[in-house]
Coordinates of N, CA and C in Angstrom, one line a residue:
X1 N 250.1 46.1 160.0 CA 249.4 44.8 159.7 C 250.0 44.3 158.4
X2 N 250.2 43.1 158.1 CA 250.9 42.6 156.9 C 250.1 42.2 156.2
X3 N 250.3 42.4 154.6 CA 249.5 42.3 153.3 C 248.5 40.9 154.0
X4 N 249.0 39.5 154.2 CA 248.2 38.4 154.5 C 247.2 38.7 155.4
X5 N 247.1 39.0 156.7 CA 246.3 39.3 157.8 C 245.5 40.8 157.0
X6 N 245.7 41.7 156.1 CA 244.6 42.4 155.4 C 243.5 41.9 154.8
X7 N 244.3 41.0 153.6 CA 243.4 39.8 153.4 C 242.4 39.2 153.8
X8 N 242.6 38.7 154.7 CA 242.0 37.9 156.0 C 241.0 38.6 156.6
X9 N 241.3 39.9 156.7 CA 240.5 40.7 157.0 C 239.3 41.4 156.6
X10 N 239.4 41.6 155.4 CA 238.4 41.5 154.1 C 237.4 40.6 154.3
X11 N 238.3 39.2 154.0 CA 237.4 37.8 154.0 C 236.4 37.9 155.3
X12 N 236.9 37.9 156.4 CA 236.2 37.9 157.5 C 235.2 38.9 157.3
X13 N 235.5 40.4 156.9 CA 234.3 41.2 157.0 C 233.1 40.2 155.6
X14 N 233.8 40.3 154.5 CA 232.9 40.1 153.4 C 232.1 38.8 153.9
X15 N 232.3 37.9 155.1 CA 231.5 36.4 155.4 C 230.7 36.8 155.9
X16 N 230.2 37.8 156.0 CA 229.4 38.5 157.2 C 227.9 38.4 156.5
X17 N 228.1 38.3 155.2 CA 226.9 39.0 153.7 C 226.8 37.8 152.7
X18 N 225.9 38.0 152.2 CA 225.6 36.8 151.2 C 225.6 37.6 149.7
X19 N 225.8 37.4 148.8 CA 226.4 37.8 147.9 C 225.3 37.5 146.6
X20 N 224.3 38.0 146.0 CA 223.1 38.0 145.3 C 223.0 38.5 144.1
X21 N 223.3 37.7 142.8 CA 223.1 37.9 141.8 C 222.4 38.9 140.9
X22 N 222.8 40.2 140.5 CA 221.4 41.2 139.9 C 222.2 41.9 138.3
X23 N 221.6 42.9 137.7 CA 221.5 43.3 136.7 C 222.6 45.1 137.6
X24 N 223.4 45.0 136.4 CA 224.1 46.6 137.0 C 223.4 47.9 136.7
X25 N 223.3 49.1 137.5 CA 222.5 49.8 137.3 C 223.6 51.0 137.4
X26 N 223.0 52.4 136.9 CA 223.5 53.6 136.9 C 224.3 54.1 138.4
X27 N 223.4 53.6 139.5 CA 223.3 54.0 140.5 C 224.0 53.1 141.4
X28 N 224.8 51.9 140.9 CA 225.8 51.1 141.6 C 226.7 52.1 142.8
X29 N 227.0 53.4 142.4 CA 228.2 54.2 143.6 C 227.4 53.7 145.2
X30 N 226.1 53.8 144.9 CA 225.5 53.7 146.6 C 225.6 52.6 147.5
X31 N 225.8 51.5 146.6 CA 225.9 50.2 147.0 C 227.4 49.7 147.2
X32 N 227.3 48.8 148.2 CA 228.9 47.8 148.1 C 228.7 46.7 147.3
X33 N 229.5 46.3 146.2 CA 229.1 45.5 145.1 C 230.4 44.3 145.3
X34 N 230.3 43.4 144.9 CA 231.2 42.4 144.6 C 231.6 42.9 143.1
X35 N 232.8 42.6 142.9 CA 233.7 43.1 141.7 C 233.1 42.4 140.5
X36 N 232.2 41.2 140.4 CA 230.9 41.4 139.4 C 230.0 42.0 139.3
X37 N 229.7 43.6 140.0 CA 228.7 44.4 140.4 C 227.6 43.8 140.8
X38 N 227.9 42.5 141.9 CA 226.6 42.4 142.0 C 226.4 43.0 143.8
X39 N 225.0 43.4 143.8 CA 224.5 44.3 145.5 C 225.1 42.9 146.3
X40 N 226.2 43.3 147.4 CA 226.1 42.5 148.6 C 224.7 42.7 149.1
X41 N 224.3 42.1 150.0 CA 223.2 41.6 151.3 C 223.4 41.5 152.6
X42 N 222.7 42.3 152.9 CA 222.8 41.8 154.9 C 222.2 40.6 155.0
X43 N 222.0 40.1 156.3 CA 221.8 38.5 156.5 C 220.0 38.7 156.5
X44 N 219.6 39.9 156.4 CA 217.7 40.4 156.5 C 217.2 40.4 154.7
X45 N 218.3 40.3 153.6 CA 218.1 40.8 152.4 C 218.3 42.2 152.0
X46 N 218.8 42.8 152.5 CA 218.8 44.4 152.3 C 220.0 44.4 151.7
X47 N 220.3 45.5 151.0 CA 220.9 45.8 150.1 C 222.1 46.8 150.9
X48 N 223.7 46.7 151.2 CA 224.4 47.6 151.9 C 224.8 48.9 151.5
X49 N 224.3 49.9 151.8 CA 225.0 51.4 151.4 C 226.1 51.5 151.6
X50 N 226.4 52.1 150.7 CA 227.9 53.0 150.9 C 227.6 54.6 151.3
X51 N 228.8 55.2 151.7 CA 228.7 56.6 152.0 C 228.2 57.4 150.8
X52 N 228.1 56.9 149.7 CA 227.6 57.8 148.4 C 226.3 57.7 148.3
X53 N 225.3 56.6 149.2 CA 224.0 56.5 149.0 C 223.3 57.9 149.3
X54 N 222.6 58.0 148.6 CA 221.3 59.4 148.9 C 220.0 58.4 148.6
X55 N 219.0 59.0 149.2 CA 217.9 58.6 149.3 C 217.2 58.6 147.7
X56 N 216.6 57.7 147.2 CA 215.6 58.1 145.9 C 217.1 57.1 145.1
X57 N 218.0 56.3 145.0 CA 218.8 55.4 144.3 C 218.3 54.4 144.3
X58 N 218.7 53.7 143.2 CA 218.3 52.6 143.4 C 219.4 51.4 142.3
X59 N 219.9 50.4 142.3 CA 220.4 49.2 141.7 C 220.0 48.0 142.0
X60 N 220.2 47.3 141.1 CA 219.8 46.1 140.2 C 218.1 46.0 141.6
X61 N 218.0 44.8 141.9 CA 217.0 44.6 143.4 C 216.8 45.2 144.4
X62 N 217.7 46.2 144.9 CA 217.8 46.8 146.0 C 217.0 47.2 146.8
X63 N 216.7 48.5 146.3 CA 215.3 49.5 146.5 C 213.9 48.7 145.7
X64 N 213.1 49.1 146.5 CA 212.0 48.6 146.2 C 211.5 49.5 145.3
X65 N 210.6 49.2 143.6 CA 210.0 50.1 143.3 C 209.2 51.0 143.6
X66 N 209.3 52.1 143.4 CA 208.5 53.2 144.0 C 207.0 52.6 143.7
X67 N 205.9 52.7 144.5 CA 205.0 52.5 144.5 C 204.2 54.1 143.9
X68 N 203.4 53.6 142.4 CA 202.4 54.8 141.8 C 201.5 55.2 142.9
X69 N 201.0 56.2 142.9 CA 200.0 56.9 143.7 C 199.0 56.8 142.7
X70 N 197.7 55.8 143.0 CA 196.7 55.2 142.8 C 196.0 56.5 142.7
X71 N 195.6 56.9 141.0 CA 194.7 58.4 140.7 C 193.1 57.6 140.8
X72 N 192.8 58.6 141.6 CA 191.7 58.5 142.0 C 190.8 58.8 140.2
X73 N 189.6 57.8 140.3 CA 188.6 58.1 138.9 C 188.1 59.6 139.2
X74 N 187.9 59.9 138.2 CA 187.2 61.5 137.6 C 185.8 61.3 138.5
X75 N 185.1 62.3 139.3 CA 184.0 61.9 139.9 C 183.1 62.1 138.6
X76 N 181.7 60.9 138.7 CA 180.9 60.8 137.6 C 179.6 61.6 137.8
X77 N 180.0 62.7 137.2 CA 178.5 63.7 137.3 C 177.6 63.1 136.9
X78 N 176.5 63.1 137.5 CA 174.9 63.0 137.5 C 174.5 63.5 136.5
X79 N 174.0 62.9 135.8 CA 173.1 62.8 134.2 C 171.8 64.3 134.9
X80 N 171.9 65.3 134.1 CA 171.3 66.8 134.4 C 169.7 65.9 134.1
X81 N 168.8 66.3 134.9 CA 167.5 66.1 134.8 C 167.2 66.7 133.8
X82 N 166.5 66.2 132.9 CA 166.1 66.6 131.6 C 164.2 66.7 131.8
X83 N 164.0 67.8 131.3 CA 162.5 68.1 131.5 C 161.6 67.5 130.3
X84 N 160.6 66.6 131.1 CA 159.8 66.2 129.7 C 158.9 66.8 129.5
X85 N 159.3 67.0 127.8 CA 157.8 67.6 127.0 C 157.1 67.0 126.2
X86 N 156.0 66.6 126.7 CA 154.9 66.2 126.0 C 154.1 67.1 124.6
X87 N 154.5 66.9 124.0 CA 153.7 67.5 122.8 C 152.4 67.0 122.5
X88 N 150.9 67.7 122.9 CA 149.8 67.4 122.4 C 149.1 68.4 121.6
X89 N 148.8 67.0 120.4 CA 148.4 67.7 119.2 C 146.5 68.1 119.5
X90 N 146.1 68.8 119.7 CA 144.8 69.0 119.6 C 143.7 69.4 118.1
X91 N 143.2 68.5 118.1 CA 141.7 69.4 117.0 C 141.5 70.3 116.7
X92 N 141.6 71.5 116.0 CA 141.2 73.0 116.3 C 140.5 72.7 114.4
X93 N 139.4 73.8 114.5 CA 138.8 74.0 113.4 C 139.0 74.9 112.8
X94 N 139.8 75.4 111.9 CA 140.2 76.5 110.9 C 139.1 76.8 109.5
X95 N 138.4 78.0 109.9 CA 137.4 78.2 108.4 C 137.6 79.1 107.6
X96 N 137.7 78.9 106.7 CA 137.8 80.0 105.4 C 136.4 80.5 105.0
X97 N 136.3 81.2 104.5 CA 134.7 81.7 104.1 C 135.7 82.6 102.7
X98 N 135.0 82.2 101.7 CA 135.2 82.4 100.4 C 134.2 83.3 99.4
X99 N 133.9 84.1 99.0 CA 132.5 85.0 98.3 C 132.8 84.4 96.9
X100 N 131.7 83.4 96.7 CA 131.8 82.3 95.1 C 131.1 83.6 94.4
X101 N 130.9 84.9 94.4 CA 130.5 85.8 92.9 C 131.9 86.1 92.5
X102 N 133.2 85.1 93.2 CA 134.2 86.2 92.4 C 134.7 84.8 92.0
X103 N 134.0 83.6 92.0 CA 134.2 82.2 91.4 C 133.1 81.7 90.2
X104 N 132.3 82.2 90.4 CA 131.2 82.2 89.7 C 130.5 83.5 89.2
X105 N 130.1 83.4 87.5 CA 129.0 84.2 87.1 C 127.5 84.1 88.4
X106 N 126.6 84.8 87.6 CA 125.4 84.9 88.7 C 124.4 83.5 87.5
X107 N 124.2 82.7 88.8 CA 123.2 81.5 88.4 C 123.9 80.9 87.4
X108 N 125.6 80.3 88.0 CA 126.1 79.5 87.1 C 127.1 78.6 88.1
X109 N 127.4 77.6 88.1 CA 128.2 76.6 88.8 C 129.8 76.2 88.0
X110 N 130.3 77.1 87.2 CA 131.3 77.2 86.2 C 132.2 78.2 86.8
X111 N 133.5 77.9 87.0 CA 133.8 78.6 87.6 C 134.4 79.2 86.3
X112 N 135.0 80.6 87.2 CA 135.5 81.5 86.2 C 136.8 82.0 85.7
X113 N 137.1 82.2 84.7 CA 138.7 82.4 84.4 C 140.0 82.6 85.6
X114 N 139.3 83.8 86.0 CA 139.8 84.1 87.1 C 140.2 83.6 88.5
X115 N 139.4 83.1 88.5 CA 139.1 81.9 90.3 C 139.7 81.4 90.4
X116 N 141.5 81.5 89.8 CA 142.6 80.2 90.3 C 143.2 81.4 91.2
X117 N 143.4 82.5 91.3 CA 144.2 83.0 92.0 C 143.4 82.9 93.6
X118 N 141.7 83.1 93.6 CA 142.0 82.7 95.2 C 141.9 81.5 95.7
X119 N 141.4 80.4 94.2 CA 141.4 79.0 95.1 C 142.8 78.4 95.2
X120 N 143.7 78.8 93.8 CA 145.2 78.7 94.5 C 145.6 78.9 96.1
X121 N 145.3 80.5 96.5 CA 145.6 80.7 97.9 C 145.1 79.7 99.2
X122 N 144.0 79.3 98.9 CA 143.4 78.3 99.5 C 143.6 76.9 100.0
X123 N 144.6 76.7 98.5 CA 144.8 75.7 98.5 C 146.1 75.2 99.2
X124 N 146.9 76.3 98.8 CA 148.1 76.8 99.6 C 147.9 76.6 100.9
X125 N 147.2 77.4 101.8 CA 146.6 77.5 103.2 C 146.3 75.9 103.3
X126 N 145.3 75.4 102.7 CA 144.9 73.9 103.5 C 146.0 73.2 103.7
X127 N 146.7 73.6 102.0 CA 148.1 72.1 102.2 C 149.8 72.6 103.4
X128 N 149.3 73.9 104.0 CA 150.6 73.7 105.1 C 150.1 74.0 106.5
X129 N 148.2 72.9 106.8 CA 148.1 72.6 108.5 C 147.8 71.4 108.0
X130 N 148.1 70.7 108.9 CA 148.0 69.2 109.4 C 146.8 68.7 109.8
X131 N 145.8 68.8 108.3 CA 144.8 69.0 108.5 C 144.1 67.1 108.2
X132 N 142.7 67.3 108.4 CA 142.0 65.7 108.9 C 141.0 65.9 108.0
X133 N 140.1 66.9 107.8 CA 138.9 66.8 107.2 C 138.9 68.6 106.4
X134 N 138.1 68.4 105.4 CA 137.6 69.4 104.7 C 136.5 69.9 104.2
X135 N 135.3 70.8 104.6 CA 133.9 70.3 104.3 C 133.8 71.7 103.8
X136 N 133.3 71.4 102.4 CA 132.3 72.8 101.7 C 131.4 72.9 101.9
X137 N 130.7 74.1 101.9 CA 129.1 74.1 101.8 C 128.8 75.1 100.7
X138 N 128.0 74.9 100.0 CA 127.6 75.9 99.3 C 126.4 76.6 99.5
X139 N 126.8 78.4 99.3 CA 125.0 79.0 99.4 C 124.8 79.4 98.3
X140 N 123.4 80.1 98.0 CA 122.9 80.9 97.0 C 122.2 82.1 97.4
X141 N 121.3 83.2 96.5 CA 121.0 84.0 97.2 C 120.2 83.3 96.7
X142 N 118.8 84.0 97.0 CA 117.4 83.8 97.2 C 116.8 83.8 95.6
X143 N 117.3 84.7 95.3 CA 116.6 84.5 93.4 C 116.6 83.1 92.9
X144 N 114.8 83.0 92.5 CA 115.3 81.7 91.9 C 114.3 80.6 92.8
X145 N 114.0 79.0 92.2 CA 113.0 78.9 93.4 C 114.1 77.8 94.4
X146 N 114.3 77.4 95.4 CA 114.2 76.8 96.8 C 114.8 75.7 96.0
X147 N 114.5 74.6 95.2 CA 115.0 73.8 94.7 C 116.0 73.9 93.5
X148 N 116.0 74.7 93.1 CA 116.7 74.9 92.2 C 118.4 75.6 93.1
X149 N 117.6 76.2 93.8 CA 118.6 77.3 94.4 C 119.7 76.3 95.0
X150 N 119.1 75.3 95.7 CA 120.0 74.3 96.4 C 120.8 73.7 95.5
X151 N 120.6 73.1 94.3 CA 121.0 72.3 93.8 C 122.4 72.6 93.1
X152 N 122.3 74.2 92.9 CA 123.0 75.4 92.6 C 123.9 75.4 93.2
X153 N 123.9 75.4 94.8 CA 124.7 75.7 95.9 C 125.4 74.5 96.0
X154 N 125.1 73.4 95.6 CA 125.5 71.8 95.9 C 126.8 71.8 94.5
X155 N 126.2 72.2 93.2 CA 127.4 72.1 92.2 C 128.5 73.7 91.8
X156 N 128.0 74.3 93.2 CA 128.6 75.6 93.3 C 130.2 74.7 94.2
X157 N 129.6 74.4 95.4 CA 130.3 73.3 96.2 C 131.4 72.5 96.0
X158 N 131.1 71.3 94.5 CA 131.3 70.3 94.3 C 132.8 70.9 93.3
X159 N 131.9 71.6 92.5 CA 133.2 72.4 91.7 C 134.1 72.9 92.2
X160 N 134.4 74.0 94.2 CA 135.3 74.0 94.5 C 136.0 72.7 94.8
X161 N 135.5 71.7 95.3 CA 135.8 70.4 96.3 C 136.8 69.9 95.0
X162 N 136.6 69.5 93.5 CA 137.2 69.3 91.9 C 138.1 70.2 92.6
X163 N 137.8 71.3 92.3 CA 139.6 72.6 92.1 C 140.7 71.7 92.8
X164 N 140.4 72.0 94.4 CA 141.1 71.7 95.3 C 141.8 70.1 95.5
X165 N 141.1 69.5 94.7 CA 141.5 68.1 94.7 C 142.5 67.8 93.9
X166 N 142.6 68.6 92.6 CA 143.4 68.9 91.3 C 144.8 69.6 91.8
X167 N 144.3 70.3 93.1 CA 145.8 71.3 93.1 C 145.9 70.7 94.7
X168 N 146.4 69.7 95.1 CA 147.0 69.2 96.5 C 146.3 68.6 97.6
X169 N 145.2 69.1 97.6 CA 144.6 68.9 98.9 C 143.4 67.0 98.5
X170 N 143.7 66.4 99.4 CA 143.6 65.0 99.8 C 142.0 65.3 99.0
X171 N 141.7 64.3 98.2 CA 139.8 64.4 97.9 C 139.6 63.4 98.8
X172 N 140.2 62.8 99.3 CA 139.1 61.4 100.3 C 139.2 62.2 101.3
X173 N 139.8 63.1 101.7 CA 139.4 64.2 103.5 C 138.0 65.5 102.9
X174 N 138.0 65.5 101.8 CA 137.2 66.5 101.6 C 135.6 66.4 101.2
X175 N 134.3 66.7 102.2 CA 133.5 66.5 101.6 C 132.6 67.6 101.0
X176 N 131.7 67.7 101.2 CA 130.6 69.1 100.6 C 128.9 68.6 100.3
X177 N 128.6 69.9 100.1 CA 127.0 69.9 100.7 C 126.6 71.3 99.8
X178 N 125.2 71.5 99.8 CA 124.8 73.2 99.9 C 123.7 73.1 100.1
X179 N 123.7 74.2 101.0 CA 122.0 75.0 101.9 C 120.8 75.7 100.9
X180 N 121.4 76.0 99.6 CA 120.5 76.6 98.7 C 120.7 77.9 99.1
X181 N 118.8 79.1 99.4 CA 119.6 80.4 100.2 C 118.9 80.3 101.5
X182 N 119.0 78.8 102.0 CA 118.3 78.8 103.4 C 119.4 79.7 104.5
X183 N 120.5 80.1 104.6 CA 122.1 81.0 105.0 C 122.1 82.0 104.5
X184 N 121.5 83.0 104.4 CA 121.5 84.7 103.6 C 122.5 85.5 104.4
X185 N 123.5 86.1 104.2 CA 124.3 86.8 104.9 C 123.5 88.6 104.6
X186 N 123.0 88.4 103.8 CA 122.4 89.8 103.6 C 121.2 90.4 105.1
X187 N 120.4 89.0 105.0 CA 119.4 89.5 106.0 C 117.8 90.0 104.9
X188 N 117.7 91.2 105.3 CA 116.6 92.2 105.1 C 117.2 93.2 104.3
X189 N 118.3 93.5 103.9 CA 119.1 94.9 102.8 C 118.8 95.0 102.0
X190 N 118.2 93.5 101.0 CA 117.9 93.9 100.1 C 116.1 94.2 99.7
X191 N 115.9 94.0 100.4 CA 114.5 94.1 99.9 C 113.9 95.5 99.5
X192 N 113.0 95.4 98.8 CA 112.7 96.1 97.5 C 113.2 96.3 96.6
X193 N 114.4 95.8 95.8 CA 115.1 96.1 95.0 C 114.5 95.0 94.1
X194 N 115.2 95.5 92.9 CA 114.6 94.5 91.5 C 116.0 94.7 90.4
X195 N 115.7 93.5 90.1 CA 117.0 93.3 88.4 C 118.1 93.4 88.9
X196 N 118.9 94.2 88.2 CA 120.4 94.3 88.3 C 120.8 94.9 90.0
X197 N 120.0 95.7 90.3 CA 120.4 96.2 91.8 C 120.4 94.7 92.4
X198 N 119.1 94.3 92.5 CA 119.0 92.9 93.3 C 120.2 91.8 93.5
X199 N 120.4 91.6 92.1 CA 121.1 90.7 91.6 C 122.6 91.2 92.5
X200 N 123.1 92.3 92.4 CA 124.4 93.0 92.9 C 124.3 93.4 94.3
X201 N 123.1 93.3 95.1 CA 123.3 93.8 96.4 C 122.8 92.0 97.0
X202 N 122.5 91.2 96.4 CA 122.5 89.7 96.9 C 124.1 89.0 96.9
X203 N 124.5 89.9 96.2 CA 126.0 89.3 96.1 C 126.8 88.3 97.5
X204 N 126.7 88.9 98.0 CA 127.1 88.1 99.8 C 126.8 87.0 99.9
X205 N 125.5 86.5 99.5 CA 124.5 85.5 99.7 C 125.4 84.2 98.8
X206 N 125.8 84.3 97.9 CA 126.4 83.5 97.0 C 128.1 83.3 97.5
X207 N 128.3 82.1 98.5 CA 129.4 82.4 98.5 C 129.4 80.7 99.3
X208 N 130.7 79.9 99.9 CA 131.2 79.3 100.2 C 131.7 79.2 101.6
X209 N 131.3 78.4 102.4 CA 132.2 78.0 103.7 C 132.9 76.8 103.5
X210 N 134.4 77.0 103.3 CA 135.1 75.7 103.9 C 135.7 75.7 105.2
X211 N 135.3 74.4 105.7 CA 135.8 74.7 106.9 C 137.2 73.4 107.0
X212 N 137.8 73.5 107.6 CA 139.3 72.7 107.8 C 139.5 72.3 109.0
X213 N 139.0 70.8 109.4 CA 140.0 70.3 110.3 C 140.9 69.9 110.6
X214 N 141.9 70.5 112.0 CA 143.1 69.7 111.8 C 143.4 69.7 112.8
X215 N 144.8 69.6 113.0 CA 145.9 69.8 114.4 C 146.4 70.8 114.4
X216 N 147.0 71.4 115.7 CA 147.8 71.7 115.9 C 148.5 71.3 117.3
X217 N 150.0 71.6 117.2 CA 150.9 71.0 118.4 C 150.9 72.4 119.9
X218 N 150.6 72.0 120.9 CA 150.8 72.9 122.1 C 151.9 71.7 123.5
X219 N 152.9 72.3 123.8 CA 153.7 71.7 124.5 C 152.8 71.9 126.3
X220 N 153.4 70.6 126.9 CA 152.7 70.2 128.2 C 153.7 69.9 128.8
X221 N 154.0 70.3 130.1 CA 155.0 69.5 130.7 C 154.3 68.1 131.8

């Protein structure tokens, strides 16, 4: 065949394709290019391989970009049931009982040098419950007459109710009172006794109830 009719022959195959302007890529070997590397086209748009093509190439428009594989979301765990607790504070009544002969002389409402170490303790104790109310009472023993006795018991009372107000504990929660010796913790033990026995085996009789209300917390589901 002569150089001309080669030619010609070219032309003819190359009329066959439409010739599509693109960007040069790495991977131009797989493609038939026009000598401005651009991808010939079949008459469908497709891009023509050459015998160097392998699958996964690609130049300038040819191959279609690989399409990502759409990651699925993280599945959304279910918020863990959470258990409710109800905290209910209930009332409970907390009482101290106190023996005022180691607060007081006998037939005196003065307290005594001594008396800060247990009304300290006391005081201590009310001021860590979550307390509402505070009520003294005061008693007396029986020596002595009925009115006087009470009156005794009342600023036996009043003078702890002073302490405790001085060292922490709320005075508008705290009230007080005293029974005189209508409350004898003795009973009948002492009888027949006289003077200083009397006076020393009534000891019991002379003494103090504070009682403490407050809260405390107990969980409920």
């Amino acid at each position: 065949m002569s150089k001309y009719r080669l030619s010609i022959a070219v032309v003819t195959l190359v009329s066959g394709f439409s010739i599509t302007a693109a960007r040069a890529a790495d991977d131009a070997a797989g493609y038939l290019t026009t000598p401005q590397r651009a991808p010939v086209t079949a008459s469908a748009g497709e891009c023509v391989h050459t015998g160097e093509w392998t699958q996964g190439m690609r130049f300038a428009n040819c191959e279609p970009q690989p399409v990502k594989a759409e990651v699925a979301p993280a599945p959304v765990q279910a918020p863990e049931a959470v258990e409710e607790v109800v905290v209910v504070r209930e009332p409970i009544a907390m009482p101290f009982t106190l023996s005022l002969d180691t607060l007081f002389d006998f037939d005196s409402a003065i307290l005594k040098a001594d008396a800060d170490a247990a009304l300290d303790a006391l005081a201590q104790q009310i001021g860590q419950a979550n307390y509402q109310t505070v009520d003294i009472v005061g008693h007396a023993d029986r020596i002595g007459a009925p009115l006087y006795n009470q009156r005794l018991s009342e600023r036996r009372a009043q003078a702890v109710r002073a302490y405790l107000a001085t060292h922490g504990v709320d005075e508008s929660k705290i009230s007080f009172s005293g029974v005189g010796s209508s409350d004898p913790a003795t009973g009948t033990q002492c009888n027949g006794l006289r003077g200083a026995r009397l006076i020393a085996c009534l000891q019991p009789d002379r003494y103090a109830e504070v009682t403490v209300v407050g809260t405390q917390s107990s969980a409920s589901q």
